[in-house]
Amino acid sequence: MTVHSQGAAPSAPQDAPPPSAGRPKTPPAAAGRTSGSPRRARASLPSGWLPYALVAPAVLALAGLLLYPLFKNILLSFQQVNKIELIQRKAPFVGLDNYTALLGDSRFWTVVVRSFVFTAANVALIMVLGSLIGILLNRLGKTMRLVLSLALVMAWAMPIVASVTVFQWLFDEQFGVVNWLMRTLGFAGYEQHNWFETGFSTLVIITILVVWGSIPFVALNMYAGLTTVGAELYEAARMDGANGWQTFWKVVFPNLKPFFLVTTFLEVIWVFKAFTQVYAMRAGGPDRASETLPVFAYIEGQSQQHYGLAAAISVLTILMLLVVMSFYFRLILKQEEEQ
């Protein structure tokens, strides 16, 4: 008779595998590799000379295309290079004579004042009209927005010389559309009226051309910026009883202040150095009364063959532009600190 004790458990069969046989143990080395794999997958940042080596080609290209010509231009501004020196292949150093001659020339200061007034008028018109058209784009439906956007892109993409030719035809003395339109509206004195008779009227036409060609950039960027302003802000302004101007000043402008600063900064640079529109329209005429600083430098250098004097004009132009831009740099840096 077989006797079973109450506290004893039945023994396992002899051929049964041990409990750990179905679960293979992970070797310590494998466990170490598994825990270290995420560190190996993370790409390490380049260090030492490698970042400089990657940037070096771009820096050398910029130095060759920009810094070297700038250095040669500054060097030329301290030399006397006229037609005789060009034929004799001589370039004597004259120190600051070119600069003193310019700073003592009343014609130079007339061109400086004209350039700043021309730039201020153009930038103001471009920013105001471009912002208004950008707001209009934001209010229009899809079809009209597409039509207006295409018209803006076509105006923006037109080559400058082609647009100058169109404006010369529009304001032509004999066959111009503007003279015909003024006569059709009943205005007297527009039989073969010369719109390019004075420097002021020539600059007004050039201003219309520059503003027409620059508005698309501001308008399209303004529309892109308006799409980032939340609709709840407009709704809150309407609930507070704000009109259109108050909504723009209290809602749109604070949110798009970086856009206005950067765009104005770019427009000042582009308009101040505008050359093709002014020169192609009337070559700075009549009687050099519509010259701006870039055109003044070109005519002194290429037409009058005063190359050292022209180099000094260009250096002074760069310095003036840097002084003006320093104020915008400070505004932009202040805006970044506030954010």
mmCIF file of C-alpha atoms in Angstrom:
data_model
loop_
_atom_site.group_PDB
_atom_site.id
_atom_site.type_symbol
_atom_site.label_atom_id
_atom_site.label_comp_id
_atom_site.label_asym_id
_atom_site.label_seq_id
_atom_site.Cartn_x
_atom_site.Cartn_y
_atom_site.Cartn_z
ATOM 1 C CA MET A 1 0.000 0.000 0.000
ATOM 2 C CA THR A 2 1.367 3.381 -0.981
ATOM 3 C CA VAL A 3 1.247 6.107 1.622
ATOM 4 C CA HIS A 4 1.084 9.909 0.543
ATOM 5 C CA SER A 5 2.180 12.463 3.084
ATOM 6 C CA GLN A 6 -0.098 15.541 3.423
ATOM 7 C CA GLY A 7 2.658 18.257 3.087
ATOM 8 C CA ALA A 8 4.582 16.756 0.175
ATOM 9 C CA ALA A 9 4.033 18.008 -3.404
ATOM 10 C CA PRO A 10 4.044 15.541 -6.241
ATOM 11 C CA SER A 11 7.453 15.407 -7.877
ATOM 12 C CA ALA A 12 7.884 16.450 -11.511
ATOM 13 C CA PRO A 13 8.585 13.809 -14.072
ATOM 14 C CA GLN A 14 12.231 13.126 -14.725
ATOM 15 C CA ASP A 15 12.054 13.960 -18.487
ATOM 16 C CA ALA A 16 10.404 17.414 -18.063
ATOM 17 C CA PRO A 17 12.650 20.375 -19.044
ATOM 18 C CA PRO A 18 13.721 22.841 -16.397
ATOM 19 C CA PRO A 19 11.611 25.991 -16.045
ATOM 20 C CA SER A 20 14.219 28.223 -17.689
ATOM 21 C CA ALA A 21 14.730 26.031 -20.737
ATOM 22 C CA GLY A 22 12.064 27.785 -22.854
ATOM 23 C CA ARG A 23 13.404 31.306 -22.022
ATOM 24 C CA PRO A 24 16.933 31.700 -23.293
ATOM 25 C CA LYS A 25 18.988 34.065 -21.202
ATOM 26 C CA THR A 26 20.332 37.224 -22.821
ATOM 27 C CA PRO A 27 24.091 37.376 -22.652
ATOM 28 C CA PRO A 28 25.482 40.321 -20.768
ATOM 29 C CA ALA A 29 27.312 41.572 -23.842
ATOM 30 C CA ALA A 30 24.102 41.548 -25.923
ATOM 31 C CA ALA A 31 22.259 43.420 -23.214
ATOM 32 C CA GLY A 32 24.958 46.058 -23.219
ATOM 33 C CA ARG A 33 24.694 46.467 -27.001
ATOM 34 C CA THR A 34 20.905 46.780 -26.817
ATOM 35 C CA SER A 35 21.008 49.496 -24.208
ATOM 36 C CA GLY A 36 23.683 51.418 -26.142
ATOM 37 C CA SER A 37 22.044 51.326 -29.606
ATOM 38 C CA PRO A 38 20.059 54.602 -29.272
ATOM 39 C CA ARG A 39 23.298 56.505 -28.592
ATOM 40 C CA ARG A 40 24.868 55.071 -31.709
ATOM 41 C CA ALA A 41 21.800 55.978 -33.856
ATOM 42 C CA ARG A 42 21.992 59.644 -32.832
ATOM 43 C CA ALA A 43 24.129 61.569 -35.358
ATOM 44 C CA SER A 44 26.950 63.497 -33.781
ATOM 45 C CA LEU A 45 27.407 67.133 -34.783
ATOM 46 C CA PRO A 46 30.535 68.007 -36.779
ATOM 47 C CA SER A 47 33.254 69.624 -34.749
ATOM 48 C CA GLY A 48 36.642 71.195 -35.301
ATOM 49 C CA TRP A 49 37.511 72.352 -38.799
ATOM 50 C CA LEU A 50 34.694 70.582 -40.662
ATOM 51 C CA PRO A 51 32.003 73.340 -40.326
ATOM 52 C CA TYR A 52 34.487 75.951 -41.533
ATOM 53 C CA ALA A 53 35.474 73.754 -44.462
ATOM 54 C CA LEU A 54 31.848 73.408 -45.499
ATOM 55 C CA VAL A 55 31.245 77.183 -45.344
ATOM 56 C CA ALA A 56 34.571 78.132 -46.938
ATOM 57 C CA PRO A 57 33.479 77.817 -50.633
ATOM 58 C CA ALA A 58 30.528 80.161 -50.122
ATOM 59 C CA VAL A 59 32.665 82.643 -48.168
ATOM 60 C CA LEU A 60 35.367 82.622 -50.844
ATOM 61 C CA ALA A 61 32.808 83.112 -53.597
ATOM 62 C CA LEU A 62 31.256 86.086 -51.783
ATOM 63 C CA ALA A 63 34.686 87.551 -51.119
ATOM 64 C CA GLY A 64 35.618 87.241 -54.773
ATOM 65 C CA LEU A 65 32.362 88.679 -56.075
ATOM 66 C CA LEU A 66 31.750 91.403 -53.476
ATOM 67 C CA LEU A 67 34.688 92.203 -51.225
ATOM 68 C CA TYR A 68 37.385 92.379 -53.890
ATOM 69 C CA PRO A 69 35.453 94.776 -56.195
ATOM 70 C CA LEU A 70 34.529 96.871 -53.152
ATOM 71 C CA PHE A 71 38.185 97.074 -52.127
ATOM 72 C CA LYS A 72 39.237 98.064 -55.658
ATOM 73 C CA ASN A 73 36.497 100.689 -55.800
ATOM 74 C CA ILE A 74 37.601 102.208 -52.475
ATOM 75 C CA LEU A 75 41.195 102.205 -53.720
ATOM 76 C CA LEU A 76 40.132 103.905 -56.963
ATOM 77 C CA SER A 77 38.357 106.649 -55.012
ATOM 78 C CA PHE A 78 41.753 107.824 -53.695
ATOM 79 C CA GLN A 79 43.240 108.003 -57.200
ATOM 80 C CA GLN A 80 42.985 110.435 -60.078
ATOM 81 C CA VAL A 81 41.820 108.426 -63.067
ATOM 82 C CA ASN A 82 40.490 110.542 -65.924
ATOM 83 C CA LYS A 83 40.732 110.111 -69.674
ATOM 84 C CA ILE A 84 44.390 111.156 -69.825
ATOM 85 C CA GLU A 85 45.431 108.860 -66.975
ATOM 86 C CA LEU A 86 43.499 106.025 -68.590
ATOM 87 C CA ILE A 87 45.401 106.472 -71.869
ATOM 88 C CA GLN A 88 48.745 106.831 -70.100
ATOM 89 C CA ARG A 89 47.944 103.861 -67.844
ATOM 90 C CA LYS A 90 48.680 105.906 -64.741
ATOM 91 C CA ALA A 91 46.672 106.200 -61.543
ATOM 92 C CA PRO A 92 48.337 108.689 -59.181
ATOM 93 C CA PHE A 93 47.114 108.805 -55.606
ATOM 94 C CA VAL A 94 45.489 112.097 -54.672
ATOM 95 C CA GLY A 95 44.370 111.269 -51.148
ATOM 96 C CA LEU A 96 41.027 112.809 -50.192
ATOM 97 C CA ASP A 97 40.889 115.228 -53.135
ATOM 98 C CA ASN A 98 37.980 113.414 -54.781
ATOM 99 C CA TYR A 99 35.984 113.473 -51.555
ATOM 100 C CA THR A 100 36.707 117.125 -50.796
ATOM 101 C CA ALA A 101 35.748 118.059 -54.351
ATOM 102 C CA LEU A 102 32.439 116.243 -53.988
ATOM 103 C CA LEU A 103 31.610 117.573 -50.538
ATOM 104 C CA GLY A 104 32.267 121.101 -51.762
ATOM 105 C CA ASP A 105 30.145 120.696 -54.897
ATOM 106 C CA SER A 106 26.595 122.056 -54.605
ATOM 107 C CA ARG A 107 25.445 119.824 -57.459
ATOM 108 C CA PHE A 108 26.415 116.738 -55.458
ATOM 109 C CA TRP A 109 24.319 117.852 -52.485
ATOM 110 C CA THR A 110 21.404 118.605 -54.803
ATOM 111 C CA VAL A 111 21.563 115.026 -56.069
ATOM 112 C CA VAL A 112 21.808 113.723 -52.476
ATOM 113 C CA VAL A 113 18.671 115.593 -51.390
ATOM 114 C CA ARG A 114 16.863 114.503 -54.554
ATOM 115 C CA SER A 115 17.807 110.866 -53.935
ATOM 116 C CA PHE A 116 16.529 110.888 -50.354
ATOM 117 C CA VAL A 117 13.251 112.620 -51.287
ATOM 118 C CA PHE A 118 12.796 110.202 -54.197
ATOM 119 C CA THR A 119 13.422 107.216 -51.920
ATOM 120 C CA ALA A 120 11.103 108.460 -49.161
ATOM 121 C CA ALA A 121 8.238 109.179 -51.573
ATOM 122 C CA ASN A 122 8.556 105.819 -53.305
ATOM 123 C CA VAL A 123 8.842 103.751 -50.119
ATOM 124 C CA ALA A 124 5.848 105.513 -48.530
ATOM 125 C CA LEU A 125 3.653 104.947 -51.591
ATOM 126 C CA ILE A 126 4.818 101.350 -52.003
ATOM 127 C CA MET A 127 4.141 100.413 -48.394
ATOM 128 C CA VAL A 128 0.724 102.142 -48.198
ATOM 129 C CA LEU A 129 -0.629 100.938 -51.541
ATOM 130 C CA GLY A 130 0.923 97.483 -51.213
ATOM 131 C CA SER A 131 -0.589 97.013 -47.740
ATOM 132 C CA LEU A 132 -4.020 98.123 -48.954
ATOM 133 C CA ILE A 133 -3.906 95.704 -51.888
ATOM 134 C CA GLY A 134 -2.748 92.938 -49.551
ATOM 135 C CA ILE A 135 -5.768 93.593 -47.307
ATOM 136 C CA LEU A 136 -7.975 93.564 -50.412
ATOM 137 C CA LEU A 137 -6.559 90.172 -51.401
ATOM 138 C CA ASN A 138 -7.480 88.865 -47.968
ATOM 139 C CA ARG A 139 -11.077 90.079 -48.354
ATOM 140 C CA LEU A 140 -11.740 88.881 -51.914
ATOM 141 C CA GLY A 141 -13.222 85.553 -52.924
ATOM 142 C CA LYS A 142 -11.137 82.799 -54.448
ATOM 143 C CA THR A 143 -11.775 83.703 -58.101
ATOM 144 C CA MET A 144 -11.097 87.437 -57.816
ATOM 145 C CA ARG A 145 -8.149 86.782 -55.522
ATOM 146 C CA LEU A 146 -6.622 84.517 -58.162
ATOM 147 C CA VAL A 147 -7.184 87.095 -60.907
ATOM 148 C CA LEU A 148 -5.637 89.916 -58.876
ATOM 149 C CA SER A 149 -2.724 87.723 -57.779
ATOM 150 C CA LEU A 150 -1.954 86.799 -61.387
ATOM 151 C CA ALA A 151 -2.049 90.473 -62.389
ATOM 152 C CA LEU A 152 0.361 91.341 -59.584
ATOM 153 C CA VAL A 153 2.749 88.532 -60.506
ATOM 154 C CA MET A 154 2.723 89.582 -64.170
ATOM 155 C CA ALA A 155 3.539 93.181 -63.236
ATOM 156 C CA TRP A 156 6.285 91.989 -60.904
ATOM 157 C CA ALA A 157 7.784 89.624 -63.486
ATOM 158 C CA MET A 158 7.942 92.188 -66.311
ATOM 159 C CA PRO A 159 11.553 93.129 -67.185
ATOM 160 C CA ILE A 160 12.474 96.641 -66.120
ATOM 161 C CA VAL A 161 13.558 97.821 -69.568
ATOM 162 C CA ALA A 162 10.307 96.541 -71.078
ATOM 163 C CA SER A 163 8.243 98.357 -68.453
ATOM 164 C CA VAL A 164 10.238 101.559 -69.052
ATOM 165 C CA THR A 165 9.471 101.288 -72.770
ATOM 166 C CA VAL A 166 5.761 100.916 -72.023
ATOM 167 C CA PHE A 167 5.769 104.004 -69.793
ATOM 168 C CA GLN A 168 7.660 106.013 -72.405
ATOM 169 C CA TRP A 169 4.932 105.149 -74.881
ATOM 170 C CA LEU A 170 2.150 105.965 -72.418
ATOM 171 C CA PHE A 171 3.589 109.444 -71.794
ATOM 172 C CA ASP A 172 4.769 110.047 -75.356
ATOM 173 C CA GLU A 173 4.451 113.624 -76.530
ATOM 174 C CA GLN A 174 2.696 112.846 -79.809
ATOM 175 C CA PHE A 175 1.139 109.391 -79.582
ATOM 176 C CA GLY A 176 0.896 108.940 -75.803
ATOM 177 C CA VAL A 177 -2.204 107.441 -74.251
ATOM 178 C CA VAL A 178 -2.064 109.859 -71.306
ATOM 179 C CA ASN A 179 -2.285 112.941 -73.544
ATOM 180 C CA TRP A 180 -5.175 111.356 -75.449
ATOM 181 C CA LEU A 181 -6.957 110.542 -72.198
ATOM 182 C CA MET A 182 -6.529 114.074 -70.851
ATOM 183 C CA ARG A 183 -7.944 115.561 -74.075
ATOM 184 C CA THR A 184 -10.831 113.083 -73.979
ATOM 185 C CA LEU A 185 -11.690 114.160 -70.436
ATOM 186 C CA GLY A 186 -11.873 117.778 -71.602
ATOM 187 C CA PHE A 187 -8.582 119.159 -70.252
ATOM 188 C CA ALA A 188 -6.939 121.833 -72.396
ATOM 189 C CA GLY A 189 -3.235 122.184 -73.127
ATOM 190 C CA TYR A 190 -2.476 118.517 -73.725
ATOM 191 C CA GLU A 191 -1.866 118.739 -77.474
ATOM 192 C CA GLN A 192 1.596 117.182 -77.696
ATOM 193 C CA HIS A 193 2.289 117.937 -74.057
ATOM 194 C CA ASN A 194 5.855 116.998 -73.057
ATOM 195 C CA TRP A 195 5.702 115.065 -69.785
ATOM 196 C CA PHE A 196 9.508 114.870 -69.643
ATOM 197 C CA GLU A 197 10.061 118.607 -69.934
ATOM 198 C CA THR A 198 11.366 119.078 -66.379
ATOM 199 C CA GLY A 199 13.315 116.930 -63.981
ATOM 200 C CA PHE A 200 10.459 116.967 -61.458
ATOM 201 C CA SER A 201 7.864 115.652 -63.923
ATOM 202 C CA THR A 202 10.341 113.019 -65.124
ATOM 203 C CA LEU A 203 10.893 111.848 -61.544
ATOM 204 C CA VAL A 204 7.114 111.722 -60.992
ATOM 205 C CA ILE A 205 6.767 109.343 -63.949
ATOM 206 C CA ILE A 206 9.708 107.281 -62.705
ATOM 207 C CA THR A 207 8.072 107.160 -59.272
ATOM 208 C CA ILE A 208 4.868 105.788 -60.815
ATOM 209 C CA LEU A 209 6.943 103.165 -62.610
ATOM 210 C CA VAL A 210 8.904 102.140 -59.498
ATOM 211 C CA VAL A 211 5.778 101.991 -57.326
ATOM 212 C CA TRP A 212 3.913 99.974 -59.964
ATOM 213 C CA GLY A 213 6.738 97.443 -60.140
ATOM 214 C CA SER A 214 7.255 97.175 -56.376
ATOM 215 C CA ILE A 215 3.673 96.959 -55.109
ATOM 216 C CA PRO A 216 3.274 93.224 -55.957
ATOM 217 C CA PHE A 217 6.065 92.211 -53.568
ATOM 218 C CA VAL A 218 4.519 94.093 -50.643
ATOM 219 C CA ALA A 219 0.929 93.099 -51.475
ATOM 220 C CA LEU A 220 1.603 89.379 -51.776
ATOM 221 C CA ASN A 221 3.704 89.328 -48.617
ATOM 222 C CA MET A 222 1.052 91.327 -46.793
ATOM 223 C CA TYR A 223 -1.595 88.813 -47.823
ATOM 224 C CA ALA A 224 0.619 85.944 -46.671
ATOM 225 C CA GLY A 225 1.085 87.663 -43.327
ATOM 226 C CA LEU A 226 -2.633 88.298 -42.894
ATOM 227 C CA THR A 227 -3.343 84.587 -43.238
ATOM 228 C CA THR A 228 -1.399 84.054 -40.002
ATOM 229 C CA VAL A 229 -3.615 86.402 -37.976
ATOM 230 C CA GLY A 230 -6.285 84.365 -36.202
ATOM 231 C CA ALA A 231 -9.940 84.971 -37.037
ATOM 232 C CA GLU A 232 -10.758 85.163 -33.327
ATOM 233 C CA LEU A 233 -8.779 88.411 -33.104
ATOM 234 C CA TYR A 234 -10.943 90.029 -35.778
ATOM 235 C CA GLU A 235 -14.061 88.711 -34.063
ATOM 236 C CA ALA A 236 -12.945 90.158 -30.727
ATOM 237 C CA ALA A 237 -12.278 93.530 -32.365
ATOM 238 C CA ARG A 238 -15.750 93.556 -33.950
ATOM 239 C CA MET A 239 -17.351 92.684 -30.625
ATOM 240 C CA ASP A 240 -15.506 95.617 -29.043
ATOM 241 C CA GLY A 241 -16.934 97.940 -31.701
ATOM 242 C CA ALA A 242 -13.656 98.635 -33.552
ATOM 243 C CA ASN A 243 -13.891 100.045 -37.071
ATOM 244 C CA GLY A 244 -11.619 99.088 -39.980
ATOM 245 C CA TRP A 245 -8.794 101.475 -39.112
ATOM 246 C CA GLN A 246 -8.861 100.557 -35.427
ATOM 247 C CA THR A 247 -8.816 96.868 -36.313
ATOM 248 C CA PHE A 248 -5.771 97.389 -38.522
ATOM 249 C CA TRP A 249 -3.915 99.507 -35.969
ATOM 250 C CA LYS A 250 -4.745 97.411 -32.894
ATOM 251 C CA VAL A 251 -4.838 93.895 -34.383
ATOM 252 C CA VAL A 252 -3.086 93.662 -37.739
ATOM 253 C CA PHE A 253 -0.139 96.016 -37.217
ATOM 254 C CA PRO A 254 1.073 94.575 -33.869
ATOM 255 C CA ASN A 255 0.981 91.041 -35.257
ATOM 256 C CA LEU A 256 2.689 92.006 -38.528
ATOM 257 C CA LYS A 257 5.176 94.526 -37.144
ATOM 258 C CA PRO A 258 8.203 92.370 -38.112
ATOM 259 C CA PHE A 259 6.825 92.188 -41.668
ATOM 260 C CA PHE A 260 6.532 95.982 -41.914
ATOM 261 C CA LEU A 261 10.026 96.528 -40.530
ATOM 262 C CA VAL A 262 11.760 94.027 -42.803
ATOM 263 C CA THR A 263 9.784 95.001 -45.910
ATOM 264 C CA THR A 264 10.432 98.706 -45.389
ATOM 265 C CA PHE A 265 14.101 97.893 -44.859
ATOM 266 C CA LEU A 266 14.273 96.035 -48.179
ATOM 267 C CA GLU A 267 12.323 98.671 -50.089
ATOM 268 C CA VAL A 268 14.616 101.461 -48.880
ATOM 269 C CA ILE A 269 17.625 99.544 -50.197
ATOM 270 C CA TRP A 270 16.000 98.682 -53.537
ATOM 271 C CA VAL A 271 14.659 102.170 -54.235
ATOM 272 C CA PHE A 272 17.761 104.031 -53.079
ATOM 273 C CA LYS A 273 19.975 102.032 -55.438
ATOM 274 C CA ALA A 274 17.462 102.049 -58.324
ATOM 275 C CA PHE A 275 19.423 102.682 -61.508
ATOM 276 C CA THR A 276 17.776 101.085 -64.516
ATOM 277 C CA GLN A 277 14.433 102.884 -64.210
ATOM 278 C CA VAL A 278 16.037 106.328 -63.871
ATOM 279 C CA TYR A 279 18.707 105.902 -66.521
ATOM 280 C CA ALA A 280 16.604 104.063 -69.089
ATOM 281 C CA MET A 281 13.783 106.625 -68.859
ATOM 282 C CA ARG A 282 15.775 109.771 -69.724
ATOM 283 C CA ALA A 283 19.422 109.068 -68.752
ATOM 284 C CA GLY A 284 19.100 111.478 -65.847
ATOM 285 C CA GLY A 285 17.745 114.289 -68.045
ATOM 286 C CA PRO A 286 16.672 116.790 -68.978
ATOM 287 C CA ASP A 287 19.928 118.614 -68.207
ATOM 288 C CA ARG A 288 20.769 116.009 -65.538
ATOM 289 C CA ALA A 289 17.809 117.244 -63.473
ATOM 290 C CA SER A 290 16.468 113.768 -62.667
ATOM 291 C CA GLU A 291 19.726 112.142 -61.593
ATOM 292 C CA THR A 292 19.884 110.096 -58.421
ATOM 293 C CA LEU A 293 23.141 109.054 -56.778
ATOM 294 C CA PRO A 294 23.640 105.774 -58.726
ATOM 295 C CA VAL A 295 22.943 107.529 -62.047
ATOM 296 C CA PHE A 296 25.131 110.479 -61.029
ATOM 297 C CA ALA A 297 28.032 108.130 -60.322
ATOM 298 C CA TYR A 298 27.547 106.282 -63.622
ATOM 299 C CA ILE A 299 27.435 109.468 -65.709
ATOM 300 C CA GLU A 300 30.489 110.919 -63.990
ATOM 301 C CA GLY A 301 32.384 107.692 -64.575
ATOM 302 C CA GLN A 302 31.284 106.487 -68.011
ATOM 303 C CA SER A 303 30.162 109.674 -69.751
ATOM 304 C CA GLN A 304 32.490 112.244 -68.191
ATOM 305 C CA GLN A 305 35.286 109.689 -67.690
ATOM 306 C CA HIS A 306 36.040 110.840 -64.151
ATOM 307 C CA TYR A 307 36.525 107.368 -62.747
ATOM 308 C CA GLY A 308 38.124 108.322 -59.447
ATOM 309 C CA LEU A 309 35.378 110.835 -58.748
ATOM 310 C CA ALA A 310 32.705 108.272 -59.654
ATOM 311 C CA ALA A 311 34.268 105.761 -57.263
ATOM 312 C CA ALA A 312 34.150 108.356 -54.485
ATOM 313 C CA ILE A 313 30.454 108.988 -55.237
ATOM 314 C CA SER A 314 29.702 105.282 -54.960
ATOM 315 C CA VAL A 315 31.606 104.995 -51.654
ATOM 316 C CA LEU A 316 29.699 107.946 -50.203
ATOM 317 C CA THR A 317 26.457 106.410 -51.425
ATOM 318 C CA ILE A 318 27.233 103.178 -49.567
ATOM 319 C CA LEU A 319 28.108 105.110 -46.401
ATOM 320 C CA MET A 320 24.866 107.108 -46.560
ATOM 321 C CA LEU A 321 22.858 103.951 -47.064
ATOM 322 C CA LEU A 322 24.587 102.290 -44.110
ATOM 323 C CA VAL A 323 23.772 105.270 -41.885
ATOM 324 C CA VAL A 324 20.126 105.130 -42.892
ATOM 325 C CA MET A 325 19.993 101.372 -42.446
ATOM 326 C CA SER A 326 21.521 101.554 -38.975
ATOM 327 C CA PHE A 327 18.244 102.974 -37.655
ATOM 328 C CA TYR A 328 16.309 100.065 -39.137
ATOM 329 C CA PHE A 329 18.806 97.576 -37.736
ATOM 330 C CA ARG A 330 18.225 98.985 -34.270
ATOM 331 C CA LEU A 331 14.458 98.790 -34.709
ATOM 332 C CA ILE A 332 14.667 95.178 -35.863
ATOM 333 C CA LEU A 333 16.958 94.224 -32.959
ATOM 334 C CA LYS A 334 14.631 95.987 -30.522
ATOM 335 C CA GLN A 335 11.684 94.066 -31.978
ATOM 336 C CA GLU A 336 13.537 90.776 -31.498
ATOM 337 C CA GLU A 337 14.322 91.650 -27.880
ATOM 338 C CA GLU A 338 10.662 92.423 -27.203
ATOM 339 C CA GLN A 339 9.657 89.036 -28.564
#
